[in-house]
Amino acid sequence: MAWQPNEVDLRQILQLLKECQSPNTEIQSAVQNKLESLSCYPDFNNYLVFVLTKMTAEDDHTRSLAGLILKNNVKSHYEKFPENVRQLIKYECLHTIGDPSPLIRAIVAILITAVARNDGFAEWQDLIPTLFQLVDSGNYEACEGSFLALHNICEDVADVADVISGLPVDIMIPKFIQYIKHYSPKIRSLAVACICHFMQVSTISQHIQELIQNLFAVANDESGEVRKNVCHALVTLLGIQMDHLIPFLNGIIEYMLLRTQDEDGNVALEACEFWLIIAEQPICKQALRPYLPSLIPVLVRGMKYSEIDIMLLKGDEDDEGVPDKEEDIKPRFHKPKLQSHQHINGMDDSQHYIEANTENSPEEDSDDDEMLSEWNLRKCSAAALDILASVFGNDLLPVLLPILKVVLFTEDWVTKESGILVLGAVAEGGCYTGCLGGLDQHLPTLIPFLIESLSDEKAPVRSIACWTLSRYAHWVVNQSQKSFFQNLITELLKRLLDTNKRVQEAACSAFATLEEEACSSLVPYLEHIIQTLVFAFSKYQRKNLLILYDAFGTLADSVGHHLNKPELINMLMPPLIQKWNALHDQDRDLFPLLECLSSIAIALQSGFLPYAEPVFQRCVSLVEQTLNQSLAQTQNDQYDQPDKDFLIVALDLLSGLTEGIDNNIDSLIGKSNLLVLLYQCMQDQTDEVRQSSFALLGDLTKACFRHVQQYIGDMMPLLGKNLNPSLVSVCNNSAWAIGEIAMQMGSDVQPYLSLVLDKLIEILNRDDIPKTLLENTAITVGRLGYVCPHEVAPKLPHFIQKWCKSLRCIRDNEEKDSAFRGVCRMISVNPGGVVANFMYFCDAVASWHSPKDDLKETFHKILHGFKNQVGEENWRNFSNQFPPPLKERLANSYGV
């Protein structure tokens, strides 16, 4: 590599690199522009290589800056580099990786990784062998630099499988294991970190015993970084190679118990992750049960605030008057409307007549450490205790209860606060899983204690008490003794008006959870609740105001039409409309307000009419503005792409408004161009825009079909085009809208069946479809059969089994009613189409709680018709296959 620089050009580039370090921003900007202009010249990269690798007399900052600029050029323009420039970079990097300067070694390692990522290992075949030669060279600097490069190569490539396919894994794994016992803590740490990236490789199993032995050899290393990486390696192994760890498991558990208490917080956090991973393993109960008396106290201690945490909490300051900093407010993203159905209460696996449905999983909870947003030992310990409570249930209580008696009733507020967090962590969100069943006998004492803690003099205690009480809201709401519920409402509302912003936030979130659990039980308290929420408007700073909107919206969702009383509306609406008028059209704080108003419009129904027109007009304006901005951007790249969230949230509020005021929307639609705009939205490239468009189309179809009807010829092909299950939410709302249109058009929908029916049946028969999409698809297929039975009935054998299984768990409602009427009509046209799957039809019929009389009579005729057709003996043999609950239900309801 004989390239030599021009001395004049080299001095100029050196000068630029030095000026780039100037504190003067104007000089920095000018130099940056100059460097960017030079980047397109191939020789410029040669000069950067030269400065980085050859000019050892220059200061490290200048050399490293040259390396970083070169790395950025490699990332951005490598494909344009001439071959001689590429070869020069590779050659000089490998000859400089052992530079005496740690900073230069690190920069060169980063540069090697960037080139390898762009070039691929096939093009740089000598990279890995050369790095390993340097590792074994006996030169410490070369060894460390090479390990840095190897670690970066493993870490920085997103898909490790792609890396492995080009690497000599069988050589690398033993080499990394060997160097775990190197004399340098830096090398030991890097060796362990490197091996972590190869845990999923099948050949690792050949080296498990040696790997475990070497990890244990450095398990108590003086270096915290080594101990941390050892913990990470064992945690990674546990998740991937569990079977190979069983002989060593007791030793690993004891080690992790020790390291979870490590004085180095990073080590303790890494070790604590172990309990989250092992809790998901089938062997968890057997492996951990003997260690619970040691483990639970460790996790409880880990849930205490550290001294640094306490400093960040800023004590008990009354900060309600302090404006929020912009960086304290998390960005809010609107969740577009998804049409879904309520399910039969208490339907669990033991009550399913034919097959258990386990697709739904409970929503994840989080503790209240919003201010301390990074993952830390406190959060990890709480998460571990939470998941262990779900694994061990009541078996945890003999260990946990004595600890709780000590930590809850102490004078030390930090310990008390952690105890309340523990109590919340084991509640499992009030789902009667985890420890809650065993705690039940203690809750009549613990709940008043928690409610009393809402008035604690320490703000962090008040805050965590809010969160923990929200986890027991289900229990409180369902007690016959209503004093718990009354006291909780009273005290939580007081905390909504706390003088500490963090407590306000926790109380607001907790109250929203209580609203969801209590529903109509809140009605006697509505006046007091609304008075408090409205007063909070005058106290809250911006961040908590956004959470307050959620509390208003959840209240509306929970109590529904009970909110539609003049005295409540007159309290509720003025502050919301005042905010609505104060926020400009490009303010993202509109999102939670629009979501809130959507829920309120649905709840108030006709009570929202005085506010409907201005809300409608502004939403239409938001839609039109965003579409116009989007069009302008596609025609001229100088314009910025508009924020489509404004469009989505406006469409969803229009959906809520339509659902709320129903056919009163007719006059507003007639005076607007909304349907023209909606047609444009249905063609938008953004999935969420189309999702919300289809939801609005379905609501408008129900409320004022005469306006929609003229656009059906254009809209139905778009709906059919979007029946793509890979976009679940878009597909879901499209399917639902098709069903609503079918119910309005009747048999006139027949010309459009070819666009949608086969796609809907295909979705219904797939095994990887979420429950909500299956349900809406099944309802729409049933509705199409209702209005066009002769056209759909021939396809009955192709979907009836999955159709019945999809709709058996949803609650009785009008949509389910029309879908079942449709299937009954199809059976009357093609009775043979259901014969092979008649048991599933029987099961679906039995899922009805209170079908309308005429529908029940139709079920009766079909069931008895089938029985009469096959004869008494054949029916008896057939029905003997039924699970007992199904057989009993059919006998009681239909006499078969």
mmCIF file of C-alpha atoms in Angstrom, residues 178-424:
data_model
loop_
_atom_site.group_PDB
_atom_site.id
_atom_site.type_symbol
_atom_site.label_atom_id
_atom_site.label_comp_id
_atom_site.label_asym_id
_atom_site.label_seq_id
_atom_site.Cartn_x
_atom_site.Cartn_y
_atom_site.Cartn_z
ATOM 1 C CA GLN A 178 -9.963 -19.761 26.211
ATOM 2 C CA TYR A 179 -9.541 -16.006 26.649
ATOM 3 C CA ILE A 180 -12.158 -15.804 29.399
ATOM 4 C CA LYS A 181 -9.245 -16.588 31.753
ATOM 5 C CA HIS A 182 -6.850 -13.992 30.271
ATOM 6 C CA TYR A 183 -4.750 -11.989 32.733
ATOM 7 C CA SER A 184 -6.316 -8.656 31.624
ATOM 8 C CA PRO A 185 -9.801 -7.817 32.988
ATOM 9 C CA LYS A 186 -10.559 -5.905 29.760
ATOM 10 C CA ILE A 187 -9.806 -8.977 27.632
ATOM 11 C CA ARG A 188 -11.713 -11.250 30.019
ATOM 12 C CA SER A 189 -14.722 -8.965 29.786
ATOM 13 C CA LEU A 190 -14.591 -8.779 25.982
ATOM 14 C CA ALA A 191 -14.150 -12.562 25.649
ATOM 15 C CA VAL A 192 -17.274 -13.209 27.725
ATOM 16 C CA ALA A 193 -19.193 -10.521 25.827
ATOM 17 C CA CYS A 194 -18.186 -12.078 22.489
ATOM 18 C CA ILE A 195 -19.248 -15.591 23.449
ATOM 19 C CA CYS A 196 -22.709 -14.283 24.377
ATOM 20 C CA HIS A 197 -23.410 -13.653 20.694
ATOM 21 C CA PHE A 198 -22.898 -17.333 19.833
ATOM 22 C CA MET A 199 -25.148 -18.938 22.436
ATOM 23 C CA GLN A 200 -27.742 -19.959 19.861
ATOM 24 C CA VAL A 201 -25.198 -21.757 17.636
ATOM 25 C CA SER A 202 -25.716 -25.514 17.786
ATOM 26 C CA THR A 203 -21.992 -26.225 18.188
ATOM 27 C CA ILE A 204 -21.909 -24.301 21.492
ATOM 28 C CA SER A 205 -23.299 -27.449 23.136
ATOM 29 C CA GLN A 206 -19.965 -29.198 22.542
ATOM 30 C CA HIS A 207 -18.253 -26.591 24.702
ATOM 31 C CA ILE A 208 -20.866 -26.036 27.435
ATOM 32 C CA GLN A 209 -18.920 -27.754 30.205
ATOM 33 C CA GLU A 210 -15.683 -25.869 29.492
ATOM 34 C CA LEU A 211 -17.627 -22.619 29.070
ATOM 35 C CA ILE A 212 -19.389 -23.010 32.440
ATOM 36 C CA GLN A 213 -16.107 -23.898 34.142
ATOM 37 C CA ASN A 214 -14.352 -20.840 32.720
ATOM 38 C CA LEU A 215 -17.289 -18.570 33.576
ATOM 39 C CA PHE A 216 -17.238 -19.828 37.158
ATOM 40 C CA ALA A 217 -13.468 -19.316 37.233
ATOM 41 C CA VAL A 218 -14.042 -15.562 36.785
ATOM 42 C CA ALA A 219 -17.458 -15.434 38.495
ATOM 43 C CA ASN A 220 -16.080 -13.456 41.443
ATOM 44 C CA ASP A 221 -13.736 -11.363 39.338
ATOM 45 C CA GLU A 222 -12.418 -8.096 40.787
ATOM 46 C CA SER A 223 -13.751 -6.331 37.680
ATOM 47 C CA GLY A 224 -17.427 -5.398 37.839
ATOM 48 C CA GLU A 225 -17.578 -5.460 34.042
ATOM 49 C CA VAL A 226 -16.415 -9.087 34.004
ATOM 50 C CA ARG A 227 -18.936 -10.072 36.684
ATOM 51 C CA LYS A 228 -21.692 -8.292 34.755
ATOM 52 C CA ASN A 229 -20.820 -10.083 31.529
ATOM 53 C CA VAL A 230 -20.637 -13.443 33.319
ATOM 54 C CA CYS A 231 -24.186 -12.848 34.583
ATOM 55 C CA HIS A 232 -25.290 -11.838 31.092
ATOM 56 C CA ALA A 233 -23.724 -14.992 29.616
ATOM 57 C CA LEU A 234 -25.496 -17.242 32.102
ATOM 58 C CA VAL A 235 -28.825 -15.451 31.582
ATOM 59 C CA THR A 236 -28.432 -15.788 27.804
ATOM 60 C CA LEU A 237 -27.533 -19.471 28.112
ATOM 61 C CA LEU A 238 -30.559 -20.048 30.323
ATOM 62 C CA GLY A 239 -32.908 -18.657 27.682
ATOM 63 C CA ILE A 240 -31.354 -20.590 24.781
ATOM 64 C CA GLN A 241 -29.540 -23.707 26.061
ATOM 65 C CA MET A 242 -31.610 -24.560 29.146
ATOM 66 C CA ASP A 243 -31.281 -28.338 28.758
ATOM 67 C CA HIS A 244 -27.486 -28.157 28.878
ATOM 68 C CA LEU A 245 -27.552 -26.073 32.066
ATOM 69 C CA ILE A 246 -29.573 -28.443 34.235
ATOM 70 C CA PRO A 247 -26.518 -30.200 35.736
ATOM 71 C CA PHE A 248 -25.129 -26.807 36.786
ATOM 72 C CA LEU A 249 -28.420 -25.143 37.715
ATOM 73 C CA ASN A 250 -28.129 -25.184 41.507
ATOM 74 C CA GLY A 251 -24.701 -23.585 41.356
ATOM 75 C CA ILE A 252 -25.937 -20.969 38.907
ATOM 76 C CA ILE A 253 -28.944 -20.117 41.094
ATOM 77 C CA GLU A 254 -26.726 -19.694 44.159
ATOM 78 C CA TYR A 255 -24.339 -17.521 42.170
ATOM 79 C CA MET A 256 -27.150 -15.319 40.866
ATOM 80 C CA LEU A 257 -28.495 -14.917 44.391
ATOM 81 C CA LEU A 258 -25.099 -13.590 45.401
ATOM 82 C CA ARG A 259 -24.681 -11.323 42.382
ATOM 83 C CA THR A 260 -28.218 -9.879 42.678
ATOM 84 C CA GLN A 261 -26.852 -8.329 45.881
ATOM 85 C CA ASP A 262 -23.615 -7.141 44.211
ATOM 86 C CA GLU A 263 -22.336 -3.752 45.359
ATOM 87 C CA ASP A 264 -21.994 -2.801 41.676
ATOM 88 C CA GLY A 265 -25.506 -1.843 40.597
ATOM 89 C CA ASN A 266 -24.918 -2.843 36.964
ATOM 90 C CA VAL A 267 -23.900 -6.344 38.029
ATOM 91 C CA ALA A 268 -26.909 -6.643 40.354
ATOM 92 C CA LEU A 269 -29.273 -5.570 37.582
ATOM 93 C CA GLU A 270 -27.815 -8.071 35.108
ATOM 94 C CA ALA A 271 -28.077 -10.853 37.680
ATOM 95 C CA CYS A 272 -31.648 -9.899 38.543
ATOM 96 C CA GLU A 273 -32.640 -10.520 34.905
ATOM 97 C CA PHE A 274 -31.951 -14.200 35.618
ATOM 98 C CA TRP A 275 -35.104 -14.513 37.719
ATOM 99 C CA LEU A 276 -37.253 -13.146 34.894
ATOM 100 C CA ILE A 277 -35.847 -15.721 32.485
ATOM 101 C CA ILE A 278 -35.959 -18.776 34.741
ATOM 102 C CA ALA A 279 -39.560 -17.964 35.699
ATOM 103 C CA GLU A 280 -40.528 -18.686 32.090
ATOM 104 C CA GLN A 281 -38.881 -22.133 32.109
ATOM 105 C CA PRO A 282 -40.901 -25.298 32.811
ATOM 106 C CA ILE A 283 -38.368 -26.286 35.476
ATOM 107 C CA CYS A 284 -38.875 -23.044 37.427
ATOM 108 C CA LYS A 285 -41.007 -24.408 40.271
ATOM 109 C CA GLN A 286 -38.819 -27.416 40.883
ATOM 110 C CA ALA A 287 -35.577 -25.435 40.612
ATOM 111 C CA LEU A 288 -36.475 -22.334 42.611
ATOM 112 C CA ARG A 289 -38.779 -23.648 45.336
ATOM 113 C CA PRO A 290 -35.911 -24.523 47.743
ATOM 114 C CA TYR A 291 -34.426 -21.061 47.238
ATOM 115 C CA LEU A 292 -37.562 -18.960 47.828
ATOM 116 C CA PRO A 293 -36.712 -18.206 51.493
ATOM 117 C CA SER A 294 -33.403 -16.708 50.299
ATOM 118 C CA LEU A 295 -34.567 -15.183 47.011
ATOM 119 C CA ILE A 296 -37.698 -13.295 48.088
ATOM 120 C CA PRO A 297 -35.923 -11.144 50.725
ATOM 121 C CA VAL A 298 -33.247 -10.271 48.133
ATOM 122 C CA LEU A 299 -35.867 -9.134 45.604
ATOM 123 C CA VAL A 300 -37.731 -7.133 48.263
ATOM 124 C CA ARG A 301 -34.513 -5.333 49.249
ATOM 125 C CA GLY A 302 -33.852 -4.654 45.585
ATOM 126 C CA MET A 303 -37.175 -2.818 45.347
ATOM 127 C CA LYS A 304 -36.072 -0.045 47.704
ATOM 128 C CA TYR A 305 -35.141 3.288 46.211
ATOM 129 C CA SER A 306 -31.390 3.850 46.006
ATOM 130 C CA GLU A 307 -29.848 7.048 47.344
ATOM 131 C CA ILE A 308 -29.529 8.347 43.785
ATOM 132 C CA ASP A 309 -33.207 7.540 43.131
ATOM 133 C CA ILE A 310 -34.212 9.513 46.223
ATOM 134 C CA MET A 311 -32.207 12.508 45.025
ATOM 135 C CA LEU A 312 -33.903 12.340 41.605
ATOM 136 C CA LEU A 313 -37.328 12.166 43.239
ATOM 137 C CA LYS A 314 -36.730 15.630 44.717
ATOM 138 C CA GLY A 315 -38.360 14.678 48.000
ATOM 139 C CA ASP A 316 -41.814 15.933 48.865
ATOM 140 C CA GLU A 317 -41.787 19.272 47.135
ATOM 141 C CA ASP A 318 -45.083 20.933 46.358
ATOM 142 C CA ASP A 319 -44.315 21.409 42.695
ATOM 143 C CA GLU A 320 -47.801 21.696 41.205
ATOM 144 C CA GLY A 321 -47.069 25.277 40.142
ATOM 145 C CA VAL A 322 -43.802 24.438 38.373
ATOM 146 C CA PRO A 323 -44.264 24.253 34.581
ATOM 147 C CA ASP A 324 -43.182 20.983 32.966
ATOM 148 C CA LYS A 325 -40.054 20.888 30.863
ATOM 149 C CA GLU A 326 -40.565 19.820 27.271
ATOM 150 C CA GLU A 327 -38.223 16.846 27.732
ATOM 151 C CA ASP A 328 -40.345 15.588 30.675
ATOM 152 C CA ILE A 329 -43.341 15.048 28.413
ATOM 153 C CA LYS A 330 -43.275 11.780 26.517
ATOM 154 C CA PRO A 331 -44.461 11.939 22.899
ATOM 155 C CA ARG A 332 -48.032 10.707 22.567
ATOM 156 C CA PHE A 333 -49.081 8.558 19.663
ATOM 157 C CA HIS A 334 -52.719 8.069 18.841
ATOM 158 C CA LYS A 335 -53.971 4.490 18.657
ATOM 159 C CA PRO A 336 -56.392 4.282 15.722
ATOM 160 C CA LYS A 337 -59.878 2.925 16.230
ATOM 161 C CA LEU A 338 -60.259 -0.858 16.051
ATOM 162 C CA GLN A 339 -63.712 -2.411 15.807
ATOM 163 C CA SER A 340 -63.988 -5.268 18.309
ATOM 164 C CA HIS A 341 -66.497 -7.224 20.379
ATOM 165 C CA GLN A 342 -67.083 -7.937 24.054
ATOM 166 C CA HIS A 343 -66.762 -11.532 25.156
ATOM 167 C CA ILE A 344 -68.847 -13.725 27.406
ATOM 168 C CA ASN A 345 -67.993 -13.052 31.077
ATOM 169 C CA GLY A 346 -66.151 -15.810 32.861
ATOM 170 C CA MET A 347 -65.506 -17.825 29.713
ATOM 171 C CA ASP A 348 -62.365 -19.717 30.613
ATOM 172 C CA ASP A 349 -60.780 -22.927 29.419
ATOM 173 C CA SER A 350 -62.864 -25.122 31.713
ATOM 174 C CA GLN A 351 -66.096 -23.717 30.301
ATOM 175 C CA HIS A 352 -65.290 -24.085 26.612
ATOM 176 C CA TYR A 353 -67.467 -26.823 25.253
ATOM 177 C CA ILE A 354 -65.128 -27.977 22.492
ATOM 178 C CA GLU A 355 -61.820 -26.136 22.312
ATOM 179 C CA ALA A 356 -60.031 -23.731 24.654
ATOM 180 C CA ASN A 357 -59.181 -20.373 23.224
ATOM 181 C CA THR A 358 -56.024 -18.928 24.739
ATOM 182 C CA GLU A 359 -55.224 -16.081 22.335
ATOM 183 C CA ASN A 360 -55.928 -13.254 24.731
ATOM 184 C CA SER A 361 -53.276 -12.258 27.222
ATOM 185 C CA PRO A 362 -53.665 -9.725 30.003
ATOM 186 C CA GLU A 363 -52.243 -6.282 29.436
ATOM 187 C CA GLU A 364 -48.910 -5.595 31.027
ATOM 188 C CA ASP A 365 -48.736 -3.330 34.023
ATOM 189 C CA SER A 366 -45.874 -1.103 34.967
ATOM 190 C CA ASP A 367 -44.959 0.453 38.266
ATOM 191 C CA ASP A 368 -45.142 4.157 38.861
ATOM 192 C CA ASP A 369 -41.481 5.062 38.377
ATOM 193 C CA GLU A 370 -42.197 7.247 35.370
ATOM 194 C CA MET A 371 -39.667 9.848 36.507
ATOM 195 C CA LEU A 372 -36.946 7.217 36.751
ATOM 196 C CA SER A 373 -37.682 5.874 33.315
ATOM 197 C CA GLU A 374 -34.562 3.752 32.768
ATOM 198 C CA TRP A 375 -34.643 0.042 33.577
ATOM 199 C CA ASN A 376 -33.091 -0.358 37.020
ATOM 200 C CA LEU A 377 -32.724 -2.858 39.845
ATOM 201 C CA ARG A 378 -35.916 -1.665 41.553
ATOM 202 C CA LYS A 379 -38.004 -2.229 38.434
ATOM 203 C CA CYS A 380 -36.332 -5.529 37.603
ATOM 204 C CA SER A 381 -36.810 -6.828 41.159
ATOM 205 C CA ALA A 382 -40.489 -5.828 41.076
ATOM 206 C CA ALA A 383 -40.974 -7.498 37.685
ATOM 207 C CA ALA A 384 -39.270 -10.651 38.965
ATOM 208 C CA LEU A 385 -41.458 -10.784 42.058
ATOM 209 C CA ASP A 386 -44.521 -10.162 39.881
ATOM 210 C CA ILE A 387 -43.787 -13.086 37.565
ATOM 211 C CA LEU A 388 -42.762 -15.384 40.423
ATOM 212 C CA ALA A 389 -46.091 -14.606 42.093
ATOM 213 C CA SER A 390 -47.860 -15.846 38.973
ATOM 214 C CA VAL A 391 -45.726 -19.011 38.947
ATOM 215 C CA PHE A 392 -45.868 -19.926 42.656
ATOM 216 C CA GLY A 393 -49.123 -18.243 43.654
ATOM 217 C CA ASN A 394 -50.053 -18.836 47.278
ATOM 218 C CA ASP A 395 -46.888 -20.871 47.836
ATOM 219 C CA LEU A 396 -45.018 -17.572 47.966
ATOM 220 C CA LEU A 397 -47.000 -16.292 50.918
ATOM 221 C CA PRO A 398 -45.334 -18.182 53.802
ATOM 222 C CA VAL A 399 -42.097 -16.432 52.840
ATOM 223 C CA LEU A 400 -43.605 -13.109 51.794
ATOM 224 C CA LEU A 401 -46.104 -12.366 54.587
ATOM 225 C CA PRO A 402 -43.569 -12.167 57.447
ATOM 226 C CA ILE A 403 -41.474 -9.804 55.318
ATOM 227 C CA LEU A 404 -44.509 -7.626 54.543
ATOM 228 C CA LYS A 405 -45.384 -7.351 58.232
ATOM 229 C CA VAL A 406 -41.957 -5.828 58.837
ATOM 230 C CA VAL A 407 -41.562 -3.567 55.788
ATOM 231 C CA LEU A 408 -45.109 -2.201 55.656
ATOM 232 C CA PHE A 409 -45.311 -1.129 59.281
ATOM 233 C CA THR A 410 -41.988 0.622 59.723
ATOM 234 C CA GLU A 411 -41.151 4.234 60.470
ATOM 235 C CA ASP A 412 -38.630 4.357 57.622
ATOM 236 C CA TRP A 413 -40.551 5.718 54.652
ATOM 237 C CA VAL A 414 -38.172 4.236 52.054
ATOM 238 C CA THR A 415 -38.720 0.734 53.423
ATOM 239 C CA LYS A 416 -42.467 1.290 53.760
ATOM 240 C CA GLU A 417 -42.662 2.537 50.175
ATOM 241 C CA SER A 418 -40.884 -0.587 48.923
ATOM 242 C CA GLY A 419 -43.278 -2.762 50.932
ATOM 243 C CA ILE A 420 -46.271 -1.129 49.265
ATOM 244 C CA LEU A 421 -44.605 -1.747 45.894
ATOM 245 C CA VAL A 422 -44.160 -5.412 46.867
ATOM 246 C CA LEU A 423 -47.841 -5.647 47.704
ATOM 247 C CA GLY A 424 -48.708 -4.237 44.286
#
